[in-house]
Amino acid sequence: MSADRPRYVITVLARDRTAIIADVTGSLYELDANLDALSQTVVWGWFTMIVCASYPPGTTADQIRETVEQSCDCTATVLPFGDDTPIAPSSPVAGEPLVATVVGEDRPGIVCRLTRCLADRGINIDDVWNEVHEGRFVVIFRLTVPRSIDTKALRYELRQAAEPLGVHITLQHQDIFTATNSLSVHTPRPKGRTP
Amino acid sequence: MMSSDDILKTIEMIQIENLDVRAVTLGINLTGCADGDRARLLRNVRTAIHAAAGRLVTVCDAVADEYGIPIVNKRLAVSPVSMLLEAHDAALCLPLARVLDEAAGEVGIDLIGGYTALVQKGFSVGERLLIDSIPEALSSTSRVCSSVNVASTKAGINMDAVRIMGRQIKALAEAAREQDGFAAAKLCVFANIPEDNPFMAGAYHGAGEPGNVVNIGVSGPGVIKCALERLIQTGDVDLGRIAEEIKRTSFRVTRVGELMGREVARRLGIAFGVVDLSLAPTPRIGDSVGEILQTMGIAAIGAPGSTAAVALLNDAVKKGGLFASSSVGGLSGAFIPVCEDQALSHAAGAGALSLEKLEAMTSVCSVGLDMVVIPGDTPADAIAGIIADEMAIGVINQKTTAVRLIPVPGKGVGDLAVFGGLFGQGHILPVRNPGASDQFVQFGGRIPAPLQSLRN
């Protein structure tokens, strides 16, 4: 799309139901939007979606929010994308893709304390999700760990942090999961970097 | 996008089911070390080993830490040592074996293979010197492993070499009498020896290999056993589905080896050779090929059906591995080393698994009569007869077969021989009709190459 079309980032939160994506994207199309990027997920019956879209000049954030909220029973937030926002990188830091898996009894504070431990070391969480798997509470973090961090030491520190919480944490290179579960041996890296 | 299920299953394979990289074996070409001067030759060998392998352990440990998967063994495999002996006499053998032993120890390696001779068609001077020195060289060093190739599909079976090896195995075991003949566990007699096998005791660096090369041995019998148990619990299973599950699991295991092996090779700046996707058991419970056979419904290993079960397993492992990697080599299949596998060892001790049934199973497994303990008073020519039988299976079926027998000095049928560590223990199996084939063995000469050799 042409550069003079303003771009917005839109989030939608609603009870999940059939046709919700059709309704929301229909409301965007109504204002002649072009979808640039989209992602959605459902957590315990709650639907959430984040969309980047560009609009005809003059379209305002309030206009977009009202149209979206009228299309379905949802709460929408609309912000200008910002001219200086870089497009694309999935992780704001460079490093190796690792996966931390936490397994144990559910209790308050697990995610908060472990994520603080990661944040203090400059490790970015690219993705996180949790579920109950065969009766166990499981949280999985996809991380980008700066190369300056020693994996062995990090593994030890995370285990120390996890122990008082009554959970077990495993830190593996993402390539191991890619190699054993997909047709590729390596996890795709950003261009210019060889694994 | 990975699912939680994929991630948790992989973690379970590593933490509970003993998935690891069993061996990173660095192949080193030592032929450039040849020298007419004995002292210079020995110095060259030590220097070459340090230069090639000085960083091997450090790099393997770093890669294992980074990927969170253990690399259990780091080994060296050198080009056949017999080549270095060609212009020398017997006085060089022992010093050379000791230098190999010491240099391996200095770079933090527990086993070094390549005290090797390839004599399927006949002996050179160096090969004969090496074979004659085996009992002393292996019993006076701790890390050196030896292999002698006495047969191939192209050449037939060198029965003179077979007979000599019968004597040398017995002499080697006798030289290690106090350790139940353990030194014989470091010697393999081969037909169709592979040039890139990373597993000991049969690893050596073949003539067709690059200068130096990193070969990887993956294993994972525990992973396959657990996968089959899960499948069987579903109740919806037949042998086709069992084969499919083995194949898929072998794929996963091979992939881990390929990933980590290439990384080790890259960091060492050495060529990556092959992934050998063999199922190599250890005496640990849950790390056993025998347990896989039991999971497949062979309650007493050695019972009718055992050979078919090994055939299914061996074939499915190869198929899964082949799809996972374009660099599959070595032996790549199921090993059945009796003492090193607690379920096989137990079956032998209980009388379910005989030497003859083991021999049948080796015709469809990836190696041969491996880590089998026999009475110490078995005549050398009877041992040679066992070797000849096993070599015939390899030659006719165009596959690798090997013999690693330990005639335990002073012990007889049913006695327990204990080696410890990865080498395990086992009850001594009877050798039937010893002496009744001596004349055949004593004829000597060469059993001609079979029809299968004429493939051009």
mmCIF file of C-alpha atoms in Angstrom, chain B residues 230-238 241:
data_model
loop_
_atom_site.group_PDB
_atom_site.id
_atom_site.type_symbol
_atom_site.label_atom_id
_atom_site.label_comp_id
_atom_site.label_asym_id
_atom_site.label_seq_id
_atom_site.Cartn_x
_atom_site.Cartn_y
_atom_site.Cartn_z
ATOM 1 C CA ARG B 230 3.022 -45.767 24.860
ATOM 2 C CA LEU B 231 1.869 -47.190 21.530
ATOM 3 C CA ILE B 232 1.027 -50.585 22.985
ATOM 4 C CA GLN B 233 -0.951 -48.963 25.821
ATOM 5 C CA THR B 234 -3.326 -47.519 23.235
ATOM 6 C CA GLY B 235 -4.346 -51.107 22.433
ATOM 7 C CA ASP B 236 -4.562 -50.360 18.716
ATOM 8 C CA VAL B 237 -1.356 -51.971 17.542
ATOM 9 C CA ASP B 238 0.134 -54.492 15.159
ATOM 10 C CA ARG B 241 2.506 -49.906 13.587
#
